[in-house]
Amino acid sequence: MAQALFIQIISPLSGSVVTSGEILAQAQVTLDCGLPACAGGRFNPERFKVAAALFRDDVRISEATMTYKKDIGISECRFELMGVGDYTLQVEAYDPETGLAGRNAVKFHAKGPLSPSLP
């Protein structure tokens, strides 16, 4: 039986260098036992509360609710970057029905000059 939610951050990748003024944050939420969270199943990702926070130089600069995208447990949101520097994206998920929760983070670097936002 699952003890927690496991979060795999798909985008941006840990250690990546971005040159866009905006990132697409994507994360897949599964059960820590390896079972996927599927719509209509016992662990339905549509009920998960998934949120992301963006940090620059260890200071929280933005946060957003991630939207479930109908793929197996994948949620996403967008963040505008505040210039070049080191960033951390932290994603937290919570299932209010079971109480399962999880958190993960990745670090990435924005290198300038930053191009306009993604289309």
PDB file of N, CA and C in Angstrom, residues 7 9 25-27 29 50-53 66 89-93 102-105:
ATOM      1  N   ILE A   7       6.822  12.516  -6.696  1.00  0.00           N
ATOM      2  CA  ILE A   7       6.758  13.559  -7.720  1.00  0.00           C
ATOM      3  C   ILE A   7       8.032  13.521  -8.545  1.00  0.00           C
ATOM      4  N   ILE A   9       9.746  15.594 -11.461  1.00  0.00           N
ATOM      5  CA  ILE A   9       9.675  16.840 -12.219  1.00  0.00           C
ATOM      6  C   ILE A   9      10.247  16.575 -13.607  1.00  0.00           C
ATOM      7  N   ALA A  25       6.598  24.363 -16.311  1.00  0.00           N
ATOM      8  CA  ALA A  25       6.869  23.428 -15.223  1.00  0.00           C
ATOM      9  C   ALA A  25       5.920  22.250 -15.364  1.00  0.00           C
ATOM     10  N   GLN A  26       6.470  21.041 -15.459  1.00  0.00           N
ATOM     11  CA  GLN A  26       5.663  19.835 -15.576  1.00  0.00           C
ATOM     12  C   GLN A  26       6.145  18.810 -14.563  1.00  0.00           C
ATOM     13  N   ALA A  27       5.189  18.127 -13.937  1.00  0.00           N
ATOM     14  CA  ALA A  27       5.519  17.106 -12.956  1.00  0.00           C
ATOM     15  C   ALA A  27       4.538  15.944 -13.086  1.00  0.00           C
ATOM     16  N   VAL A  29       2.855  12.904 -10.974  1.00  0.00           N
ATOM     17  CA  VAL A  29       2.591  12.458  -9.616  1.00  0.00           C
ATOM     18  C   VAL A  29       2.127  11.004  -9.672  1.00  0.00           C
ATOM     19  N   VAL A  50      -1.979  20.022  -6.509  1.00  0.00           N
ATOM     20  CA  VAL A  50      -0.572  20.088  -6.919  1.00  0.00           C
ATOM     21  C   VAL A  50      -0.200  21.555  -7.085  1.00  0.00           C
ATOM     22  N   ALA A  51       0.851  21.965  -6.389  1.00  0.00           N
ATOM     23  CA  ALA A  51       1.278  23.363  -6.421  1.00  0.00           C
ATOM     24  C   ALA A  51       2.778  23.433  -6.658  1.00  0.00           C
ATOM     25  N   ALA A  52       3.197  24.512  -7.296  1.00  0.00           N
ATOM     26  CA  ALA A  52       4.617  24.719  -7.577  1.00  0.00           C
ATOM     27  C   ALA A  52       5.035  26.075  -7.032  1.00  0.00           C
ATOM     28  N   ALA A  53       6.280  26.138  -6.608  1.00  0.00           N
ATOM     29  CA  ALA A  53       6.864  27.399  -6.153  1.00  0.00           C
ATOM     30  C   ALA A  53       8.201  27.581  -6.850  1.00  0.00           C
ATOM     31  N   MET A  66      -0.815  23.905 -10.123  1.00  0.00           N
ATOM     32  CA  MET A  66      -0.568  23.166 -11.354  1.00  0.00           C
ATOM     33  C   MET A  66      -1.877  22.525 -11.818  1.00  0.00           C
ATOM     34  N   LEU A  89      12.834  24.986  -8.618  1.00  0.00           N
ATOM     35  CA  LEU A  89      11.405  24.735  -8.777  1.00  0.00           C
ATOM     36  C   LEU A  89      11.039  23.654  -7.774  1.00  0.00           C
ATOM     37  N   GLN A  90      10.079  23.948  -6.903  1.00  0.00           N
ATOM     38  CA  GLN A  90       9.616  22.984  -5.914  1.00  0.00           C
ATOM     39  C   GLN A  90       8.165  22.643  -6.207  1.00  0.00           C
ATOM     40  N   VAL A  91       7.841  21.347  -6.229  1.00  0.00           N
ATOM     41  CA  VAL A  91       6.483  20.898  -6.492  1.00  0.00           C
ATOM     42  C   VAL A  91       5.999  20.076  -5.302  1.00  0.00           C
ATOM     43  N   GLU A  92       4.787  20.374  -4.842  1.00  0.00           N
ATOM     44  CA  GLU A  92       4.161  19.645  -3.747  1.00  0.00           C
ATOM     45  C   GLU A  92       2.821  19.107  -4.223  1.00  0.00           C
ATOM     46  N   ALA A  93       2.475  17.887  -3.789  1.00  0.00           N
ATOM     47  CA  ALA A  93       1.188  17.285  -4.132  1.00  0.00           C
ATOM     48  C   ALA A  93       0.552  16.727  -2.868  1.00  0.00           C
ATOM     49  N   GLY A 102       3.504  14.519  -1.078  1.00  0.00           N
ATOM     50  CA  GLY A 102       4.883  14.399  -1.526  1.00  0.00           C
ATOM     51  C   GLY A 102       5.416  15.750  -1.957  1.00  0.00           C
ATOM     52  N   ARG A 103       6.748  15.822  -2.038  1.00  0.00           N
ATOM     53  CA  ARG A 103       7.414  17.065  -2.443  1.00  0.00           C
ATOM     54  C   ARG A 103       8.713  16.699  -3.148  1.00  0.00           C
ATOM     55  N   ASN A 104       9.065  17.489  -4.159  1.00  0.00           N
ATOM     56  CA  ASN A 104      10.338  17.320  -4.859  1.00  0.00           C
ATOM     57  C   ASN A 104      10.761  18.689  -5.396  1.00  0.00           C
ATOM     58  N   ALA A 105      12.038  18.814  -5.687  1.00  0.00           N
ATOM     59  CA  ALA A 105      12.551  20.087  -6.214  1.00  0.00           C
ATOM     60  C   ALA A 105      13.697  19.817  -7.175  1.00  0.00           C
TER      61      ALA A 105
END
